[in-house]
Coordinates of C-alpha atoms in Angstrom, one line a residue:
Chain A
M986 CA 2.9 27.0 -8.6
S987 CA 6.1 27.0 -6.7
T988 CA 4.2 28.9 -3.7
F989 CA 1.6 26.1 -3.8
W990 CA 4.2 23.4 -3.3
H991 CA 6.1 25.4 -0.7
L992 CA 2.9 25.8 1.3
L993 CA 2.0 22.2 0.9
V994 CA 5.4 21.1 2.1
W995 CA 5.2 23.0 5.3
S996 CA 1.5 22.0 5.8
C997 CA 2.6 18.3 5.5
V998 CA 5.4 18.9 8.1
V999 CA 3.0 20.6 10.6
W1000 CA 0.1 18.2 10.1
Y1001 CA 2.2 15.1 10.1
G1002 CA 4.1 16.2 13.3
T1003 CA 0.7 17.0 15.0
V1004 CA -0.8 13.7 14.0
T1005 CA 2.2 11.7 15.0
L1006 CA 2.1 13.1 18.5
L1007 CA -1.7 12.6 18.6
V1008 CA -1.6 9.0 17.3
A1009 CA 1.4 8.1 19.6
V1010 CA -0.8 8.9 22.8
R1011 CA -4.3 7.9 21.6
G1012 CA -3.3 4.9 19.5
W1013 CA -1.7 3.4 22.7
K1014 CA -4.9 3.8 24.5
D1015 CA -6.8 2.1 21.6
I1016 CA -4.4 -0.9 21.8
V1017 CA -5.0 -1.2 25.5
A1018 CA -8.8 -0.9 25.1
M1019 CA -8.8 -3.4 22.1
L1020 CA -6.8 -6.1 24.1
R1021 CA -9.0 -5.7 27.2
R1022 CA -12.2 -6.1 25.1
L1023 CA -10.8 -9.2 23.5
R1024 CA -9.7 -10.7 26.8
D1025 CA -13.2 -9.9 28.3
G1026 CA -14.9 -11.4 25.2
E1027 CA -12.9 -14.7 25.8
E1028 CA -13.8 -14.8 29.6
Chain B
M1374 CA 31.1 6.7 1.5
S1375 CA 28.1 6.1 3.8
H1376 CA 27.8 7.6 7.1
F1377 CA 26.1 4.5 8.6
H1378 CA 28.1 3.6 11.8
P1379 CA 27.8 -0.2 12.5
W1380 CA 27.8 0.3 16.4
I1381 CA 25.9 3.5 16.9
D1382 CA 23.3 3.3 14.0
G1383 CA 23.3 -0.5 14.2
S1384 CA 22.3 -0.4 17.8
I1385 CA 19.4 2.0 17.1
V1386 CA 18.2 -0.4 14.3
G1387 CA 18.7 -3.5 16.6
L1388 CA 16.7 -1.9 19.5
Y1389 CA 13.9 -1.2 17.1
L1390 CA 13.8 -4.7 15.7
L1391 CA 13.8 -6.3 19.2
G1392 CA 10.9 -4.0 20.3
T1393 CA 8.9 -5.0 17.3
M1394 CA 9.4 -8.6 17.6
I1395 CA 8.5 -8.7 21.4
A1396 CA 5.3 -6.7 20.8
G1397 CA 4.4 -8.7 17.6
V1398 CA 4.8 -12.1 19.3
W1399 CA 3.3 -11.1 22.6
V1400 CA -0.2 -10.4 21.3
R1401 CA -0.5 -13.9 19.7
R1402 CA -2.2 -15.0 23.1
Y1403 CA -5.2 -13.0 22.1
V1404 CA -5.7 -15.0 18.9
S1405 CA -8.4 -17.7 19.5
K1406 CA -10.7 -17.3 16.5
V1407 CA -10.2 -16.8 12.8
E1408 CA -12.0 -13.4 13.0
H1409 CA -9.2 -12.3 15.5
F1410 CA -6.5 -13.4 13.0
L1411 CA -8.1 -11.8 10.0
V1412 CA -9.9 -8.6 11.2
A1413 CA -8.6 -8.3 14.8
G1414 CA -12.2 -9.2 16.1
R1415 CA -13.4 -5.9 14.4
E1416 CA -12.2 -4.2 17.7
M1417 CA -10.0 -1.5 16.1
N1418 CA -10.5 2.0 17.0
L1419 CA -9.9 5.3 15.4
Y1420 CA -6.3 6.3 16.2
L1421 CA -4.9 2.8 15.9
G1422 CA -6.7 2.6 12.6
I1423 CA -5.0 5.9 11.4
A1424 CA -1.6 4.5 12.6
S1425 CA -2.1 1.1 10.9
L1426 CA -3.4 2.5 7.6
A1427 CA -0.7 5.0 7.3
A1428 CA 2.1 2.6 8.3
T1429 CA 0.8 0.0 5.8
E1430 CA 0.6 2.4 2.9
F1431 CA 4.2 3.6 3.3
G1432 CA 7.0 1.2 2.7
I1433 CA 10.6 1.5 1.4
I1434 CA 9.2 1.0 -2.1
T1435 CA 6.8 3.9 -1.6
C1436 CA 9.7 6.1 -0.5
M1437 CA 11.8 5.0 -3.4
Y1438 CA 9.2 5.4 -6.3
A1439 CA 8.1 8.8 -4.8
A1440 CA 11.6 10.0 -4.5
E1441 CA 12.4 8.9 -8.1
A1442 CA 9.4 10.9 -9.1
G1443 CA 10.7 13.9 -7.3
Y1444 CA 14.1 13.3 -8.8
T1445 CA 12.8 13.0 -12.5
K1446 CA 9.6 15.1 -12.5
G1447 CA 10.2 17.7 -9.7
F1448 CA 7.4 18.6 -7.3
A1449 CA 4.7 17.6 -9.9
G1450 CA 5.8 14.1 -9.2
A1451 CA 3.7 14.4 -5.9
T1452 CA 0.5 14.6 -7.9
P1453 CA -0.6 11.0 -7.3
G1454 CA -0.6 11.7 -3.5
I1455 CA -3.0 14.6 -3.9
C1456 CA -5.2 12.4 -6.1
Q1457 CA -5.3 9.7 -3.5
A1458 CA -5.9 12.2 -0.6
L1459 CA -8.8 13.7 -2.4
A1460 CA -10.4 10.2 -3.2
M1461 CA -9.9 9.1 0.4
L1462 CA -11.4 12.3 1.7
V1463 CA -14.5 12.2 -0.6
I1464 CA -15.1 8.4 0.1
G1465 CA -14.7 8.9 3.8
L1466 CA -17.1 11.9 3.9
T1467 CA -19.8 10.3 1.6
G1468 CA -19.4 6.7 2.6
F1469 CA -19.5 5.9 -1.1
C1470 CA -19.2 2.1 -1.5
V1471 CA -17.4 1.7 1.9
K1472 CA -20.6 2.2 4.0
P1473 CA -22.5 -0.8 2.4
L1474 CA -19.4 -2.7 2.3
R1475 CA -18.7 -2.3 6.2
A1476 CA -22.4 -2.8 6.9
S1477 CA -22.5 -6.1 5.0
G1478 CA -20.3 -7.8 7.6
A1479 CA -18.0 -9.3 4.9
M1480 CA -14.3 -10.0 5.7
T1481 CA -13.1 -9.4 2.0
L1482 CA -14.6 -7.9 -1.2
P1483 CA -15.4 -11.2 -2.9
E1484 CA -17.5 -12.2 0.2
L1485 CA -19.7 -9.2 -0.6
F1486 CA -19.8 -10.0 -4.4
E1487 CA -21.1 -13.5 -3.6
K1488 CA -24.3 -12.0 -2.1
R1489 CA -25.1 -10.2 -5.4
F1490 CA -23.3 -12.2 -8.2
G1491 CA -23.0 -15.8 -6.8
N1492 CA -20.2 -18.1 -5.5
R1493 CA -18.4 -18.4 -9.0
V1494 CA -17.9 -14.7 -9.2
R1495 CA -16.7 -14.6 -5.5
W1496 CA -14.0 -17.4 -6.4
L1497 CA -12.9 -15.7 -9.6
A1498 CA -12.7 -12.2 -7.9
G1499 CA -10.5 -13.8 -5.2
V1500 CA -8.2 -15.2 -7.9
V1501 CA -7.9 -11.8 -9.6
I1502 CA -7.3 -10.0 -6.3
V1503 CA -4.5 -12.4 -5.3
L1504 CA -3.0 -12.4 -8.8
G1505 CA -2.9 -8.6 -9.0
G1506 CA -1.9 -8.2 -5.4
L1507 CA 1.0 -10.6 -5.4
L1508 CA 2.3 -9.4 -8.8
N1509 CA 2.4 -6.0 -7.3
M1510 CA 3.9 -7.0 -4.1
G1511 CA 6.6 -9.2 -5.6
V1512 CA 9.0 -6.3 -6.3
F1513 CA 9.0 -4.9 -2.8
L1514 CA 11.8 -7.0 -1.4
K1515 CA 14.5 -6.4 -4.0
I1516 CA 13.8 -2.6 -4.1
G1517 CA 13.8 -2.4 -0.3
G1518 CA 17.2 -4.4 -0.3
D1519 CA 18.7 -2.0 -2.9
F1520 CA 17.7 0.9 -0.6
L1521 CA 19.4 -0.5 2.4
C1522 CA 22.6 -1.6 0.6
A1523 CA 23.0 2.0 -1.0
V1524 CA 22.2 3.8 2.3
C1525 CA 24.2 1.6 4.6
G1526 CA 27.1 1.2 2.1
W1527 CA 26.9 -2.5 2.1
D1528 CA 27.9 -4.9 -0.7
P1529 CA 25.0 -5.8 -2.9
G1530 CA 25.9 -9.4 -2.1
Y1531 CA 24.2 -8.7 1.5
L1532 CA 20.8 -8.1 -0.2
V1533 CA 19.6 -11.7 -0.1
P1534 CA 20.5 -12.5 3.5
V1535 CA 19.4 -9.1 4.9
M1536 CA 16.0 -9.0 3.1
G1537 CA 15.5 -12.8 3.8
G1538 CA 16.2 -12.2 7.5
L1539 CA 13.9 -9.3 7.6
L1540 CA 11.0 -11.1 5.8
L1541 CA 11.5 -14.1 8.4
L1542 CA 11.0 -11.7 11.3
V1543 CA 7.9 -10.2 9.8
A1544 CA 6.6 -13.7 8.8
I1545 CA 7.1 -14.9 12.4
Y1546 CA 5.0 -12.3 14.0
T1547 CA 2.4 -12.2 11.3
I1548 CA 1.9 -16.0 11.3
L1549 CA 1.6 -16.2 15.0
G1550 CA -0.6 -13.1 15.7
G1551 CA -2.3 -12.2 12.4
M1552 CA -4.1 -8.9 12.3
L1553 CA -3.6 -8.3 16.1
S1554 CA 0.2 -8.5 15.7
V1555 CA 0.0 -6.5 12.5
L1556 CA -2.0 -3.7 14.3
V1557 CA 0.2 -3.4 17.4
T1558 CA 3.5 -3.5 15.4
D1559 CA 2.0 -1.0 12.9
F1560 CA 1.4 1.4 15.8
L1561 CA 5.2 1.1 17.0
Q1562 CA 6.3 1.3 13.2
F1563 CA 4.1 4.4 12.5
V1564 CA 5.7 6.4 15.5
I1565 CA 9.3 5.4 14.6
M1566 CA 8.7 5.9 10.8
S1567 CA 6.9 9.3 11.2
T1568 CA 9.7 10.5 13.6
G1569 CA 12.5 9.5 11.1
L1570 CA 10.7 10.9 8.0
L1571 CA 10.0 14.2 9.8
L1572 CA 13.6 14.6 11.2
V1573 CA 15.2 13.9 7.7
T1574 CA 12.7 16.4 6.0
L1575 CA 13.4 19.1 8.5
L1576 CA 17.1 18.7 8.2
I1577 CA 16.8 19.0 4.3
L1578 CA 14.7 22.1 4.6
H1579 CA 17.2 23.6 7.1
H1580 CA 20.4 22.6 5.4
I1581 CA 19.5 22.9 1.7
G1582 CA 16.6 25.3 2.0
W1583 CA 13.6 26.0 -0.1
D1584 CA 15.2 28.4 -2.7
R1585 CA 17.8 25.9 -3.7
L1586 CA 15.3 23.1 -4.0
E1587 CA 13.0 25.4 -6.2
E1588 CA 15.9 26.6 -8.3
A1589 CA 17.1 22.9 -9.1
V1590 CA 13.5 21.9 -10.1
R1591 CA 13.2 25.0 -12.3
A1592 CA 16.5 24.5 -13.9
N1593 CA 16.1 20.9 -14.8
H1594 CA 12.3 20.5 -15.4
G1595 CA 11.0 24.0 -16.1
E1596 CA 7.4 24.7 -15.3
G1597 CA 6.8 20.9 -15.8
G1598 CA 8.5 20.5 -12.5
F1599 CA 5.6 22.3 -10.7
N1600 CA 2.6 21.7 -13.0
P1601 CA 1.8 18.0 -14.1
L1602 CA 0.0 19.2 -17.2
A1603 CA 3.1 21.1 -18.4
N1604 CA 5.3 18.1 -17.8
P1605 CA 6.1 16.1 -21.0
Q1606 CA 6.3 12.9 -19.0
M1607 CA 2.9 13.4 -17.4
G1608 CA 0.0 15.3 -19.0
W1609 CA -3.7 14.5 -19.2
S1610 CA -3.5 10.7 -19.6
Y1611 CA -1.2 10.4 -16.6
L1612 CA -3.5 12.6 -14.6
A1613 CA -6.6 10.6 -15.7
F1614 CA -5.0 7.3 -14.8
Q1615 CA -3.9 8.6 -11.3
I1616 CA -7.3 9.7 -10.5
L1617 CA -8.9 6.4 -11.6
G1618 CA -6.2 4.2 -10.2
N1619 CA -6.1 6.0 -6.8
G1620 CA -9.9 6.2 -6.6
A1621 CA -10.1 2.5 -7.2
A1622 CA -7.4 1.7 -4.7
T1623 CA -9.0 3.5 -2.0
L1624 CA -12.2 1.6 -2.8
T1625 CA -10.9 -1.9 -3.2
W1626 CA -7.2 -2.3 -2.2
Q1627 CA -7.4 -5.2 0.1
T1628 CA -4.8 -3.8 2.7
T1629 CA -6.7 -0.4 2.7
I1630 CA -10.3 -1.8 3.0
S1631 CA -9.1 -4.4 5.7
R1632 CA -8.7 -1.4 8.0
L1633 CA -12.2 -0.4 7.2
L1634 CA -13.5 -4.0 7.7
S1635 CA -11.5 -4.2 11.1
A1636 CA -13.0 -1.0 12.5
R1637 CA -15.5 -1.1 15.2
D1638 CA -18.3 0.1 13.0
A1639 CA -18.9 1.9 9.5
V1640 CA -18.7 5.3 11.2
T1641 CA -15.3 4.6 12.6
G1642 CA -14.1 3.2 9.4
Q1643 CA -15.2 6.4 7.5
K1644 CA -13.5 8.5 10.1
I1645 CA -10.3 6.6 9.6
Y1646 CA -10.5 7.4 5.9
V1647 CA -11.2 11.2 6.4
R1648 CA -8.5 11.6 9.1
T1649 CA -5.9 9.7 7.3
S1650 CA -6.6 11.4 3.9
F1651 CA -4.0 14.1 4.2
F1652 CA -1.4 11.6 5.0
F1653 CA -1.4 10.5 1.3
V1654 CA -0.2 13.9 0.5
C1655 CA 2.6 13.5 3.0
R1656 CA 3.3 10.0 1.8
W1657 CA 4.2 11.4 -1.7
L1658 CA 5.5 14.9 -0.9
V1659 CA 8.0 14.0 1.8
P1660 CA 9.9 11.6 -0.4
V1661 CA 9.4 13.8 -3.4
L1662 CA 11.2 16.4 -1.5
W1663 CA 14.0 13.9 -0.7
G1664 CA 14.3 13.2 -4.4
V1665 CA 14.5 16.9 -5.3
A1666 CA 17.2 17.4 -2.6
A1667 CA 19.1 14.5 -4.3
L1668 CA 18.9 16.5 -7.6
V1669 CA 20.4 19.6 -5.8
L1670 CA 23.4 17.8 -4.4
L1671 CA 24.0 15.1 -7.0
G1672 CA 22.6 16.7 -10.0
P1673 CA 20.7 15.1 -12.9
A1674 CA 21.3 11.5 -13.7
K1675 CA 23.6 10.7 -16.6
E1676 CA 22.6 8.6 -19.5
G1677 CA 21.9 4.9 -18.3
E1678 CA 22.2 5.9 -14.6
P1679 CA 19.4 4.4 -12.4
T1680 CA 17.3 7.3 -11.2
L1681 CA 15.7 5.1 -8.6
M1682 CA 19.0 5.0 -6.6
A1683 CA 19.7 8.8 -6.6
M1684 CA 17.7 9.3 -3.3
P1685 CA 19.4 6.6 -1.1
Q1686 CA 22.9 7.6 -2.6
F1687 CA 22.1 11.2 -1.5
L1688 CA 20.9 10.0 2.2
A1689 CA 24.1 7.9 2.5
T1690 CA 26.3 11.0 2.7
F1691 CA 23.8 13.6 3.8
L1692 CA 22.6 12.3 7.2
P1693 CA 24.9 12.3 10.3
I1694 CA 25.7 9.3 12.4
G1695 CA 22.6 8.8 14.9
L1696 CA 20.0 10.1 12.5
M1697 CA 21.2 7.6 10.0
G1698 CA 20.3 4.8 12.3
L1699 CA 16.9 6.4 13.0
M1700 CA 16.2 6.8 9.3
V1701 CA 17.2 3.2 8.6
A1702 CA 14.9 2.1 11.6
A1703 CA 12.2 4.3 10.2
M1704 CA 12.5 2.7 6.8
L1705 CA 12.6 -0.8 8.1
A1706 CA 9.6 0.1 10.2
A1707 CA 7.8 1.3 7.0
D1708 CA 8.7 -1.8 5.1
M1709 CA 7.9 -4.4 7.9
S1710 CA 4.4 -2.9 8.3
T1711 CA 3.8 -2.9 4.7
D1712 CA 5.0 -6.5 4.2
S1713 CA 3.0 -7.9 7.2
S1714 CA -0.2 -6.2 6.1
Y1715 CA 0.2 -7.3 2.5
M1716 CA 1.0 -10.9 3.4
L1717 CA -2.1 -11.1 5.7
G1718 CA -4.2 -9.2 3.2
W1719 CA -3.8 -11.5 0.3
G1720 CA -3.6 -14.5 2.6
S1721 CA -7.1 -13.6 3.9
V1722 CA -8.4 -13.5 0.3
I1723 CA -7.0 -16.9 -0.4
Y1724 CA -8.4 -18.5 2.7
N1725 CA -11.8 -16.7 2.8
D1726 CA -12.6 -16.8 -1.0
I1727 CA -10.4 -19.0 -3.1
L1728 CA -10.5 -22.0 -0.6
A1729 CA -14.2 -21.4 0.3
P1730 CA -15.5 -24.0 -2.2
F1731 CA -13.1 -26.6 -0.8
R1732 CA -14.2 -26.1 2.8
K1733 CA -17.0 -28.5 3.6
G1734 CA -19.1 -26.8 6.4
K1735 CA -17.5 -24.5 9.0
W1736 CA -14.1 -25.5 10.1
P1737 CA -13.1 -25.5 13.7
E1738 CA -11.4 -22.2 14.8
A1739 CA -8.0 -23.9 15.4
R1740 CA -7.9 -25.5 12.0
A1741 CA -9.0 -22.3 10.3
I1742 CA -6.2 -20.4 12.1
R1743 CA -3.7 -23.1 11.2
W1744 CA -4.5 -22.8 7.4
N1745 CA -4.3 -19.1 7.6
R1746 CA -0.9 -19.3 9.1
F1747 CA 0.2 -21.8 6.4
I1748 CA -1.1 -19.5 3.7
V1749 CA 0.8 -16.5 5.2
A1750 CA 4.0 -18.6 5.3
L1751 CA 3.6 -19.6 1.6
I1752 CA 3.2 -15.9 0.6
G1753 CA 6.4 -15.3 2.4
I1754 CA 8.2 -17.9 0.5
Y1755 CA 6.8 -16.6 -2.8
L1756 CA 8.0 -13.1 -1.8
F1757 CA 11.4 -14.2 -1.2
V1758 CA 11.8 -16.2 -4.6
F1759 CA 9.9 -13.8 -6.8
G1760 CA 10.9 -10.7 -5.1
L1761 CA 14.6 -11.2 -5.9
L1762 CA 14.2 -12.3 -9.4
Y1763 CA 11.8 -10.0 -11.1
E1764 CA 13.2 -7.1 -13.0
I1765 CA 10.9 -3.9 -13.6
Q1766 CA 10.9 -2.2 -17.0
G1767 CA 10.5 1.6 -16.8
D1768 CA 9.6 3.5 -13.6
V1769 CA 8.4 1.6 -10.5
W1770 CA 5.2 3.6 -9.6
S1771 CA 3.8 3.0 -13.2
Y1772 CA 4.5 -0.7 -13.0
L1773 CA 2.9 -0.9 -9.5
L1774 CA -0.2 0.9 -10.7
L1775 CA -0.5 -1.0 -13.9
S1776 CA 0.0 -4.5 -12.2
G1777 CA -2.5 -3.4 -9.5
S1778 CA -5.0 -2.4 -12.1
V1779 CA -5.3 -6.1 -12.9
Y1780 CA -7.7 -6.1 -10.2
L1781 CA -8.3 -2.4 -9.3
S1782 CA -10.2 -1.8 -12.6
S1783 CA -12.6 -4.9 -12.4
M1784 CA -13.1 -4.9 -8.6
S1785 CA -13.9 -1.2 -8.5
V1786 CA -16.4 -1.6 -11.3
L1787 CA -17.9 -4.7 -9.4
L1788 CA -18.1 -2.9 -6.2
I1789 CA -19.8 0.1 -7.6
A1790 CA -22.2 -2.0 -9.6
C1791 CA -22.8 -4.2 -6.6
C1792 CA -23.8 -1.3 -4.4
Y1793 CA -25.6 1.0 -6.8
W1794 CA -26.7 -0.7 -10.1
K1795 CA -29.7 -2.8 -9.9
R1796 CA -29.4 -4.3 -13.3
A1797 CA -25.9 -5.7 -12.5
N1798 CA -25.6 -9.4 -12.6
S1799 CA -23.2 -12.4 -12.8
W1800 CA -22.6 -12.1 -16.5
G1801 CA -21.6 -8.5 -16.1
A1802 CA -19.2 -9.4 -13.2
F1803 CA -17.7 -12.0 -15.3
G1804 CA -17.3 -9.3 -18.2
A1805 CA -15.8 -6.8 -16.0
I1806 CA -13.2 -9.3 -14.4
L1807 CA -12.2 -10.5 -17.8
G1808 CA -11.9 -7.1 -19.4
G1809 CA -10.1 -5.5 -16.5
A1810 CA -7.6 -8.3 -16.1
L1811 CA -6.8 -8.9 -19.8
V1812 CA -5.6 -5.4 -20.8
P1813 CA -2.8 -5.1 -18.1
I1814 CA -1.8 -8.8 -18.4
L1815 CA -1.5 -8.3 -22.2
F1816 CA 0.4 -5.1 -21.8
L1817 CA 2.9 -6.5 -19.4
S1818 CA 3.4 -9.6 -21.6
F1819 CA 3.9 -7.3 -24.7
E1820 CA 6.4 -5.2 -22.7
K1821 CA 8.6 -8.3 -22.0
M1822 CA 8.6 -9.7 -25.6
A1823 CA 11.1 -8.4 -28.0
S1824 CA 8.8 -8.1 -31.0
T1825 CA 6.1 -6.0 -29.2
A1826 CA 8.3 -4.1 -26.7
A1827 CA 8.4 -1.0 -28.9
W1828 CA 4.7 -0.9 -29.5
A1829 CA 4.0 -1.2 -25.8
N1830 CA 6.5 1.5 -25.1
D1831 CA 4.7 3.9 -27.5
F1832 CA 1.2 3.0 -26.2
G1833 CA 2.4 3.7 -22.6
K1834 CA 1.5 2.4 -19.1
D1835 CA -1.0 5.2 -18.5
N1836 CA -3.1 4.5 -21.5
A1837 CA -3.0 0.8 -20.8
G1838 CA -4.3 1.6 -17.3
I1839 CA -7.1 3.7 -18.6
A1840 CA -8.0 1.0 -21.2
A1841 CA -8.3 -1.6 -18.4
F1842 CA -10.9 0.5 -16.5
A1843 CA -12.8 1.2 -19.8
A1844 CA -12.7 -2.5 -20.6
A1845 CA -13.9 -3.5 -17.2
A1846 CA -16.9 -1.0 -17.2
T1847 CA -17.8 -2.0 -20.8
G1848 CA -17.7 -5.8 -19.7
M1849 CA -20.0 -5.0 -16.8
I1850 CA -22.6 -3.0 -18.8
V1851 CA -22.6 -5.4 -21.8
G1852 CA -22.6 -8.5 -19.8
S1853 CA -25.4 -7.3 -17.5
L1854 CA -27.6 -6.1 -20.4
I1855 CA -27.4 -9.3 -22.4
K1856 CA -28.1 -11.7 -19.7
P1857 CA -31.8 -12.7 -19.9
K1858 CA -33.9 -11.5 -16.9
K1859 CA -35.4 -14.6 -15.0
S1860 CA -38.8 -13.5 -16.0
D1861 CA -37.9 -13.3 -19.6
S1862 CA -36.5 -16.8 -19.4
V1863 CA -39.6 -18.2 -17.7
A1864 CA -41.8 -16.5 -20.3
S1865 CA -39.9 -17.8 -23.2

């Protein structure tokens, strides 16, 4: 069981690090697009 | 002695708070309809959804109870995270319940229930959701304050002004911008929170090392520190309650499903669930690792010592200046995103469902937004008062899951029946709500009364939680079956 948790800890570090970078870039684009759509909808 | 440096670490925290406030207040200009305020005009896309869901579901309290589980149960303490990740993955892949829920166009669960069970069930479901949610959220502030005081080395007397000030900042941007402010600040908070969590975790793995972590768990917890079924504090009833509770939370927890309901469409909502699912393993395992690291450096708790405070006491002396500031900013980010989403989540149910019978016709948008802002402000006041007074008995996670099951049990039964059981009707819905709410409320009351406290302790929170689900399901089946069908009534 110890090996399972060891692997899971490193999987978390790698997955979380990758997702943080991805979301930092693509999430920002999502915000800009969302606010643009809301502004266009108002106009 | 804490390593928190008032100028260096304080500046990092101040900069974060300033950035969040500017972003949160700035987007208020885009709020012109109540749909913008409650579900961001349903314009949220995939990556923003992942950031928002992850940031909302990780607060200081999450970090504290998960780290406590690591300190007292070893790595097996991360079991709830695996249960929730699996639940979210399966629900996201299959669209079980969430697909018809998003397709219905409802803004809250009770709004969907009204279509099947009538307006009385909608109102009562709203009351149960708010009751369970607010009871659950009420403990966030004090535990968050305890963490900050321990990590920064502040006098506990600072708890009220610090947490009150933090709550005020959160309330300001949530009241002004609603879900739009919550989403934008959630994004910033996700990035800062994740950076802080990852750096602290890497530092622990580098400085302490896996071998020492494993050795401490084996020495203090034996095989039970790795296998939940071999742990005397856990076992089958714990595992069963975790599977039920986390599955139900994924289906019905207002702050989780509000991300689904804010998504552009059902497919985007399901993708958010699938791609965020593994975060729930991280959400538990990262703080559990911090708790185990506290066990290595501080040793096991002595009789009467609060195990909840072991992790912050460890961090106070383990982290260097600079990283300490980033970690405090990360934890504040985690807490603020949770508080804002919870205030808005329960506020939306109060406005949309509990106040529904008192609204004659459709309110003008400006009036509706004003009422929503007023409700969020009231929840903020409640949080401040209740959050600093209530004392939890036993471990925090079990309390949260049990108080949450006031509504998790009945609402998950209602949702499943609403979507997939043709015989389900309003009597069954009332039966499920009554059964699901009665068991946890009775148990929490028994726990507080001196004459019944010992019995409640023997019965255990896990069994009480399972009993709540069983009572809700029984209530739904019996109620639905005994209600006469319309054709029978006409014939008779």
